[in-house]
Short mmCIF file of C-alpha atoms in Angstrom, two decimals:
data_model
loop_
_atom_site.label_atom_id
_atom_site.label_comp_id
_atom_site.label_asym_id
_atom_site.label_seq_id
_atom_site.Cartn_x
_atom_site.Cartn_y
_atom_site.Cartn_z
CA UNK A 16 25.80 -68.22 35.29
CA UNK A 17 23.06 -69.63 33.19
CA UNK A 18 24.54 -73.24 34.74
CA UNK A 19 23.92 -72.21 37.53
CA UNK A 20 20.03 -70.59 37.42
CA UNK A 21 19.42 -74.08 35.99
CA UNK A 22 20.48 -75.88 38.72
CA UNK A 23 19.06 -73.60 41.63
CA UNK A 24 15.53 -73.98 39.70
CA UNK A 25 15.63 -77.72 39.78
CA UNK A 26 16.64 -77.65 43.10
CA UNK A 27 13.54 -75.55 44.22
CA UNK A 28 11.52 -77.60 41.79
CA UNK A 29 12.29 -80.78 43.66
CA UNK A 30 11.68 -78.91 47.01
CA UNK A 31 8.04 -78.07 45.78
CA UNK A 32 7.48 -81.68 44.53
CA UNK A 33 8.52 -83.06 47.85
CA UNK A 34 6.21 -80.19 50.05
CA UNK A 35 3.40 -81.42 47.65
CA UNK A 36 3.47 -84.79 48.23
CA UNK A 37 3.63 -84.46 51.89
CA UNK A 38 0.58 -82.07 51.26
CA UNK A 39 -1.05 -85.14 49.05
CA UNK A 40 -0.57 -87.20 51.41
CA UNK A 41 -1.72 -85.67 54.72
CA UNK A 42 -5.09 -84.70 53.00
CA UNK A 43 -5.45 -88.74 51.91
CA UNK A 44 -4.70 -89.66 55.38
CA UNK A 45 -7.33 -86.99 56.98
CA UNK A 46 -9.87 -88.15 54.38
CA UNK A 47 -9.33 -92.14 55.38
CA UNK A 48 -9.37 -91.17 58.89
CA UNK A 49 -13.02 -89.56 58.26
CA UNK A 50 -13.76 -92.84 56.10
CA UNK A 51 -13.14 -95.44 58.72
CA UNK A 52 -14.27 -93.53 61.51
CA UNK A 53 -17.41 -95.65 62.73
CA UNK A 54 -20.93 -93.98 62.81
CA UNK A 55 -22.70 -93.58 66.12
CA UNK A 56 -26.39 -94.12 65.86
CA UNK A 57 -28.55 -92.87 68.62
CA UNK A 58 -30.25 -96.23 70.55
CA UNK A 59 -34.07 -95.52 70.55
CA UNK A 60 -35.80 -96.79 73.80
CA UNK A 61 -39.12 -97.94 73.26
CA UNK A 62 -41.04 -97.48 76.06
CA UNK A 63 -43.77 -100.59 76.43
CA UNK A 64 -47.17 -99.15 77.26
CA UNK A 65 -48.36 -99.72 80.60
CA UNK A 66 -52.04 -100.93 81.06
CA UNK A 67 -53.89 -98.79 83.87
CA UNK A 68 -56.00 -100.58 86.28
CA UNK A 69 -59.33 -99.16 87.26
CA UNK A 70 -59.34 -98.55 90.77
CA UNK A 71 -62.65 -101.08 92.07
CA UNK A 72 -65.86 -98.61 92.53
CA UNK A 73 -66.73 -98.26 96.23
CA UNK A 74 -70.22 -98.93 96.73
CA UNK A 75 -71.88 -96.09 99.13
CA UNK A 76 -72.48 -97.36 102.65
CA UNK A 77 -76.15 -97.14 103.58
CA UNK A 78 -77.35 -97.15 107.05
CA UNK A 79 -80.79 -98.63 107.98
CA UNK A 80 -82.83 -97.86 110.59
CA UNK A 81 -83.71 -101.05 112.38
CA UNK A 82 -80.20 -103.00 111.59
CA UNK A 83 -77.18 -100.42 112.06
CA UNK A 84 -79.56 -97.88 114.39
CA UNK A 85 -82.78 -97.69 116.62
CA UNK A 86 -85.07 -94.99 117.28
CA UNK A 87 -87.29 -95.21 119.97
CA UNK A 88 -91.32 -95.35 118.87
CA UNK A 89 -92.76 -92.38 121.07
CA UNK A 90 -94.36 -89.71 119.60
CA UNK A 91 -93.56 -86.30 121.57
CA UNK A 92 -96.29 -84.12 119.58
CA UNK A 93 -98.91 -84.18 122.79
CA UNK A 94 -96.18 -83.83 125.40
CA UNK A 95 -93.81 -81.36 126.95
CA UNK A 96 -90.93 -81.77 129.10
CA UNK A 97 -89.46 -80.56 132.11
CA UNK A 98 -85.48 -80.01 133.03
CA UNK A 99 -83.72 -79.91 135.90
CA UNK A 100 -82.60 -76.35 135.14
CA UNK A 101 -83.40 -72.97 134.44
CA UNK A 102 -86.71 -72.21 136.63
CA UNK A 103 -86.99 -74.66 135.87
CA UNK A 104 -87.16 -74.44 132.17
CA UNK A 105 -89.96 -76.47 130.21
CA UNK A 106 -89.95 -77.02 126.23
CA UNK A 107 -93.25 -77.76 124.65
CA UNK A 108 -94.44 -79.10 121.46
CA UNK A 109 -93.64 -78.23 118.78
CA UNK A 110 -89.90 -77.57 119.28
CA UNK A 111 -89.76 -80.58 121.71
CA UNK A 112 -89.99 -82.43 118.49
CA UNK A 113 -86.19 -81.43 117.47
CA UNK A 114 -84.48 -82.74 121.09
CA UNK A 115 -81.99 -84.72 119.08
CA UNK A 116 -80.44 -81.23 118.09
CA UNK A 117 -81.78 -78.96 121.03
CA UNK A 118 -78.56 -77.86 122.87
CA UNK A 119 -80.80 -76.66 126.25
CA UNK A 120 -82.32 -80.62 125.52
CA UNK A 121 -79.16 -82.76 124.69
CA UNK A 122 -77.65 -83.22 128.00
CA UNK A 123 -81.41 -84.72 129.49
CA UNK A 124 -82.89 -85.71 126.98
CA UNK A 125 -81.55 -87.66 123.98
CA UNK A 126 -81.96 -90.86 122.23
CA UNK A 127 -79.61 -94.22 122.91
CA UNK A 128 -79.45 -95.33 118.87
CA UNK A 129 -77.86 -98.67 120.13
CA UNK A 130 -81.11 -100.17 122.00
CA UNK A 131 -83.53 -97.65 120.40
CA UNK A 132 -84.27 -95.49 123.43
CA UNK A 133 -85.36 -92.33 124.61
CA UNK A 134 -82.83 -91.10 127.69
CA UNK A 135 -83.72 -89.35 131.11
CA UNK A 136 -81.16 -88.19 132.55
CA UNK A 137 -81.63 -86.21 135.79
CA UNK A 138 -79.74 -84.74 138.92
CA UNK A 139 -80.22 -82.38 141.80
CA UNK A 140 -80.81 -79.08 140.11
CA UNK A 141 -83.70 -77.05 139.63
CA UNK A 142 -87.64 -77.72 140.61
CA UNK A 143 -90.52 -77.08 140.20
CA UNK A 144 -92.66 -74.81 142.80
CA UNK A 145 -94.36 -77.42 144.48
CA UNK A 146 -91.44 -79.95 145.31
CA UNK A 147 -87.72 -79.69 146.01
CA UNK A 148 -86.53 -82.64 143.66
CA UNK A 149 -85.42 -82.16 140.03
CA UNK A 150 -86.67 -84.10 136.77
CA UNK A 151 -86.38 -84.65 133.68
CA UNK A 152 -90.22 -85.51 132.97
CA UNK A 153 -93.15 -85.66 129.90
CA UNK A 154 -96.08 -84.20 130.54
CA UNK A 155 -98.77 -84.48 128.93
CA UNK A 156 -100.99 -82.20 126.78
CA UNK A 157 -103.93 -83.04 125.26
CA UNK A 158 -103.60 -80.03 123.09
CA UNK A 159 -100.03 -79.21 122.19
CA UNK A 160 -98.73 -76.21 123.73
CA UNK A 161 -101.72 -76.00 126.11
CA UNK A 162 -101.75 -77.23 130.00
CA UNK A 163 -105.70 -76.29 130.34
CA UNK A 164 -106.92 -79.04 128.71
CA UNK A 165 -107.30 -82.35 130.51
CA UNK A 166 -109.61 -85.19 130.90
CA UNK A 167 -111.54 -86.79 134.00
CA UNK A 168 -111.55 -90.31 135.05
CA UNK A 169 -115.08 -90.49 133.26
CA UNK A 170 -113.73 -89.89 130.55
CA UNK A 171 -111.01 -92.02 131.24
CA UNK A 172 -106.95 -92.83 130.13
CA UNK A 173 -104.66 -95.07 129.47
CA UNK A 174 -100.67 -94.89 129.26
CA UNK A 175 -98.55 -98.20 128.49
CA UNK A 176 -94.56 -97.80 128.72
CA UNK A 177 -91.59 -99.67 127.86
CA UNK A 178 -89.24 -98.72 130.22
CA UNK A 179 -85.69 -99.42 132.03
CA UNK A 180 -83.75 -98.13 134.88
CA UNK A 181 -80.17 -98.61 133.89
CA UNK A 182 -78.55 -96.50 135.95
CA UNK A 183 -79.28 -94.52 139.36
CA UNK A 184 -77.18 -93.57 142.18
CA UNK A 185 -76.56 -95.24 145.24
CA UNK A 186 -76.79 -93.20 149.06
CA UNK A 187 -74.08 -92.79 152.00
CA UNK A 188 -75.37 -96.65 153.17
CA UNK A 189 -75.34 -97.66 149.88
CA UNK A 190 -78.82 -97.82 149.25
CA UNK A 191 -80.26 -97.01 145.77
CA UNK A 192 -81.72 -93.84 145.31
CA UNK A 193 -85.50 -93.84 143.86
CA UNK A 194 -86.85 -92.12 141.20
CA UNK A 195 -90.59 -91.79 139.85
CA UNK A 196 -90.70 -93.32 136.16
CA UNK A 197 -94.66 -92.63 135.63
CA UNK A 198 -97.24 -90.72 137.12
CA UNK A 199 -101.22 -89.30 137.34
CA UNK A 200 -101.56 -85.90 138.25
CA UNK A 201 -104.34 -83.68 139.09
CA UNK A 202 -105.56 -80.51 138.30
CA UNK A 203 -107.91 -78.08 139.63
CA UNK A 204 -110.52 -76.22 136.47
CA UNK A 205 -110.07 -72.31 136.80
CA UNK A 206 -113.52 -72.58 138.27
CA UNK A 207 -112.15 -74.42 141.23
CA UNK A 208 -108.97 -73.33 141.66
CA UNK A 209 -111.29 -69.52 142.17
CA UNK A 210 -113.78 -71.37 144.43
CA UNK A 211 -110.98 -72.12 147.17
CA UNK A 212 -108.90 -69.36 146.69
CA UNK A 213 -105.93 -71.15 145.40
CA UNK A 214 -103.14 -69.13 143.15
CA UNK A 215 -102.71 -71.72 140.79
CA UNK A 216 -104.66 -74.92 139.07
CA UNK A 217 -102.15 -77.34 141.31
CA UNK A 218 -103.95 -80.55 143.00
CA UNK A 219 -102.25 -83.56 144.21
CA UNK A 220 -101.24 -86.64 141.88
CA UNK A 221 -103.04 -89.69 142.19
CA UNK A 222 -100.93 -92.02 140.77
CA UNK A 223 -97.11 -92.03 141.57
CA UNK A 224 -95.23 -94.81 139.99
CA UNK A 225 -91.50 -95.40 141.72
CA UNK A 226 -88.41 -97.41 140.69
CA UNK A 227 -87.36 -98.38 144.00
CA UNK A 228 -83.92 -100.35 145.44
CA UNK A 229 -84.92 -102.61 142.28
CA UNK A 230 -88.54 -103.03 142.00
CA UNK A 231 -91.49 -101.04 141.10
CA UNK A 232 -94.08 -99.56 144.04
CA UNK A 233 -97.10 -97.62 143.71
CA UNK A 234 -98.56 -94.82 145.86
CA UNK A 235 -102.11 -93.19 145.61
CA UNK A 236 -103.90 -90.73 147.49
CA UNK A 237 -106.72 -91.51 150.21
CA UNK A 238 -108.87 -88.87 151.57
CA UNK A 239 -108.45 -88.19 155.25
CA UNK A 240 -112.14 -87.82 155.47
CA UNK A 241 -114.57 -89.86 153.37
CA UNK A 242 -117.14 -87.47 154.81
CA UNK A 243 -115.32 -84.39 153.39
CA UNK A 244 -117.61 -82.00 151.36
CA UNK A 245 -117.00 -80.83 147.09
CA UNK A 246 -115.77 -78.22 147.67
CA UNK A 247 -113.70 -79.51 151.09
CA UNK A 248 -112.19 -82.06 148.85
CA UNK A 249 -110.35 -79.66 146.45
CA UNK A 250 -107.52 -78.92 148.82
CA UNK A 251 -104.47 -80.36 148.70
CA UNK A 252 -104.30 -80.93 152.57
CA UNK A 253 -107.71 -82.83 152.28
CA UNK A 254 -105.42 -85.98 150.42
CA UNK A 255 -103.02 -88.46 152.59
CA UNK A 256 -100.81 -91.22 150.82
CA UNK A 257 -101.95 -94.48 151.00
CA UNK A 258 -99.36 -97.27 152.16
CA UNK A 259 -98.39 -98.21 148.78
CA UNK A 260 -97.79 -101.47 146.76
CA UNK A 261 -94.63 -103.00 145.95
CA UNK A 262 -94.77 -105.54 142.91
CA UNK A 263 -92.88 -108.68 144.42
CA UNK A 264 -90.47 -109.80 141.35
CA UNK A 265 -87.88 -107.50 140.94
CA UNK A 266 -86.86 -105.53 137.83
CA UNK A 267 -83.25 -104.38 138.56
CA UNK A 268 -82.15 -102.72 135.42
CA UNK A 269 -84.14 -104.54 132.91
CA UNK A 270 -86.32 -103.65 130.26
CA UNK A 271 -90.09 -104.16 131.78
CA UNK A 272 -93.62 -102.53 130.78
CA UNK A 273 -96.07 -100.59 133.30
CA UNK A 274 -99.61 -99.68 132.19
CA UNK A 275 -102.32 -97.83 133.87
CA UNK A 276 -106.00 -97.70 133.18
CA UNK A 277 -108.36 -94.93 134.29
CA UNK A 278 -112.21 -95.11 134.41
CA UNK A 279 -114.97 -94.51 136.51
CA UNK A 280 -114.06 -94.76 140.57
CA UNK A 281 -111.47 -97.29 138.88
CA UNK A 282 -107.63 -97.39 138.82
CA UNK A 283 -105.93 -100.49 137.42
CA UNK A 284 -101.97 -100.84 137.39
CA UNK A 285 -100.11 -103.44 135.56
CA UNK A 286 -96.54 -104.76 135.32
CA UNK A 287 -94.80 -106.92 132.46
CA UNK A 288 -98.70 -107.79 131.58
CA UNK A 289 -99.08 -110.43 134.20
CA UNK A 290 -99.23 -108.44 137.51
CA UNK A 291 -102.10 -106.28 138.18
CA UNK A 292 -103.30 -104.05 141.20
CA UNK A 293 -106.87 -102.43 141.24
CA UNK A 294 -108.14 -99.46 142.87
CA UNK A 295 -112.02 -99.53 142.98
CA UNK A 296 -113.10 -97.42 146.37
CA UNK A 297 -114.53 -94.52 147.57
CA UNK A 298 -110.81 -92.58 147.49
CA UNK A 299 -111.80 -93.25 143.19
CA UNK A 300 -114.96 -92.41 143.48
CA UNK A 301 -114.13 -88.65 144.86
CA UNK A 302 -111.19 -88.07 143.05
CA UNK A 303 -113.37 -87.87 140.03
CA UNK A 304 -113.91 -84.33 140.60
CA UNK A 305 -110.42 -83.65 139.36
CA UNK A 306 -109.07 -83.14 136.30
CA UNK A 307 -105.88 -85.22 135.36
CA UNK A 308 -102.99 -85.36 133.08
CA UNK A 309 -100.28 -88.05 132.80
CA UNK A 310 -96.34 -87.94 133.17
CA UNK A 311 -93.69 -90.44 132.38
CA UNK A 312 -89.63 -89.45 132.59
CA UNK A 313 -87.22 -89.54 135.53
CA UNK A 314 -88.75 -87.42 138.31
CA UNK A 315 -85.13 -88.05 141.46
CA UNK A 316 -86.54 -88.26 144.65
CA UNK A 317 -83.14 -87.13 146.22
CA UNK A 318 -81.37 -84.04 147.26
CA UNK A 319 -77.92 -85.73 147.70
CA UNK A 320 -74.42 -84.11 146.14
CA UNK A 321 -73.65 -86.05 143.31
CA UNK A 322 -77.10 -88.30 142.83
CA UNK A 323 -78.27 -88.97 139.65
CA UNK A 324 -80.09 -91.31 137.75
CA UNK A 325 -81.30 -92.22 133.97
CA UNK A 326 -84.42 -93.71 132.44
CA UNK A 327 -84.94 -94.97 129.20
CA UNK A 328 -88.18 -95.24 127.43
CA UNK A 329 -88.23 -97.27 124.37
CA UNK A 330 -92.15 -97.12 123.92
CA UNK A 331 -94.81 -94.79 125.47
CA UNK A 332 -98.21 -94.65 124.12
CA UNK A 333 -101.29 -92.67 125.42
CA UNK A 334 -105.13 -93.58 124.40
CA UNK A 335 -108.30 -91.57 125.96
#
């Protein structure tokens, strides 16, 4: 029996030697497995710094009169203007100084910045009571804001323009229309317009300056009776055109200059400097019993559907 205890205790002792070598061993083999297992090390990316580039500075574009725009050299301050619409409607000084941004101004009246002028424009439209034609004209006040003073051919006047006619309409036979680019007017005192009964200061212009089919003609008045008395002479009806000059060289749609000089019984007319016309005569010696007041724009001497016409003034000047 005791034999036998012996025996089945080495037998189990030799089991639990065998179980813990296996045991040894698998442990060994985990552990060398854990040795030789490699090591990962992270890769650090090193990103190279990137110099920035300023962007270039952008100088600030300035515009200058005279090389990138023109503005024409007219000072409106002793002038007001008439449209071809409304009444027709007038704007005076001062707000006639702000037609660049006048909405009721900006379709007749506006410069050209490319040649440095001052634009007419004009069509059939509204008029003034004592004619049927529509402009788009200056005239002129001595005192801004005020039609009732003017000056007499005593005291004398002188306008000088720089002028074109670039564009104006042609009729059914293909004619150019005309249109009056300057003109004197006259105008009866209070006194006078009372002496002959008259309802307003209106008398007839002495001066009309035309741009006609290409050239430039002038028109003044003549009285129908050299005879005729003061106060006879005040009426409209008492004046009759004269049969006008025509300057011979023709202007077309160029630039040109027109100046007129009044003094004494004297009217003197001048184109481009060189070409002159004088009116010295009895017709000047009566008128001086008017008063006068000058105009300069695009006065259309048409009625026809679809005329129209511009004029650009690059210099006007007035001197008394």
């Amino acid at each position: 029996m005791i034999n036998k205890i012996i025996e089945v205790s080495k037998q189990m002792s030799y089991q639990f030697i065998i179980v813990f070598t296996v045991i040894i061993s698998m442990c060994s083999c985990s552990n060398d497995s854990e040795v030789n297992e490699p090591e990962v090390i992270p890769e650090v990316v090193v990103e190279e710094e990137v110099e920035e580039t300023p962007e270039p500075e952008v100088e600030e574009e300035v515009i200058v009169e005279g090389v990138d725009f023109f503005l024409p050299n007219i000072d409106l301050s002793n002038w007001k203007v008439t449209l071809p619409i409304g009444s027709p409607d007038e704007v005076e000084p001062p707000e006639i100084l702000d037609y660049a941004t006048d909405e009721k101004l900006m379709p007749y009246m506006y410069n050209d910045s490319t040649d440095g002028s001052l634009v007419f424009y004009t069509s059939p439209g509204s008029s003034t009571a004592n004619s049927s034609y529509s402009r788009t004209e200056l005239r002129e006040q001595m005192v801004p804001g005020s039609n009732s003073t003017n000056w007499t051919f005593a005291q004398g006047g002188r306008m000088k323009g720089t002028l074109s006619v670039p564009e104006i309409t042609t009729d059914a036979s293909g004619d150019y229309h005309r249109t009056m680019v300057m003109q004197i007017h006259g105008r009866l005192t209070n006194a006078q317009r009372d002496l002959i009964g008259e309802n307003d200061n209106n008398a007839p212009p002495i001066l009309k300056i035309y741009w006609e089919n290409g050239k430039i003609r002038v028109k003044t008045k003549i009285l129908k009776d050299v005879n005729a008395s003061d106060e006879q002479i005040l009426h409209t009806d008492a004046w009759g055109d004269d049969e006008g000059y025509t300057f011979p060289d023709e202007i077309g749609t160029d630039i040109f200059t027109f100046e007129i000089i009044a003094s004494n019984g004297r009217l003197e007319v001048i184109l481009n400097e060189t070409e002159s016309v004088v009116y010295e005569d009895i017709h000047m010696e009566k008128w001086s019993v008017f008063e006068n007041y000058f105009k300069a724009g695009n006065y259309l001497q048409t009625l026809d559907t679809g005329a129209s016409a511009k004029v650009k003034y690059y210099e006007l000047e007035v001197t008394h």
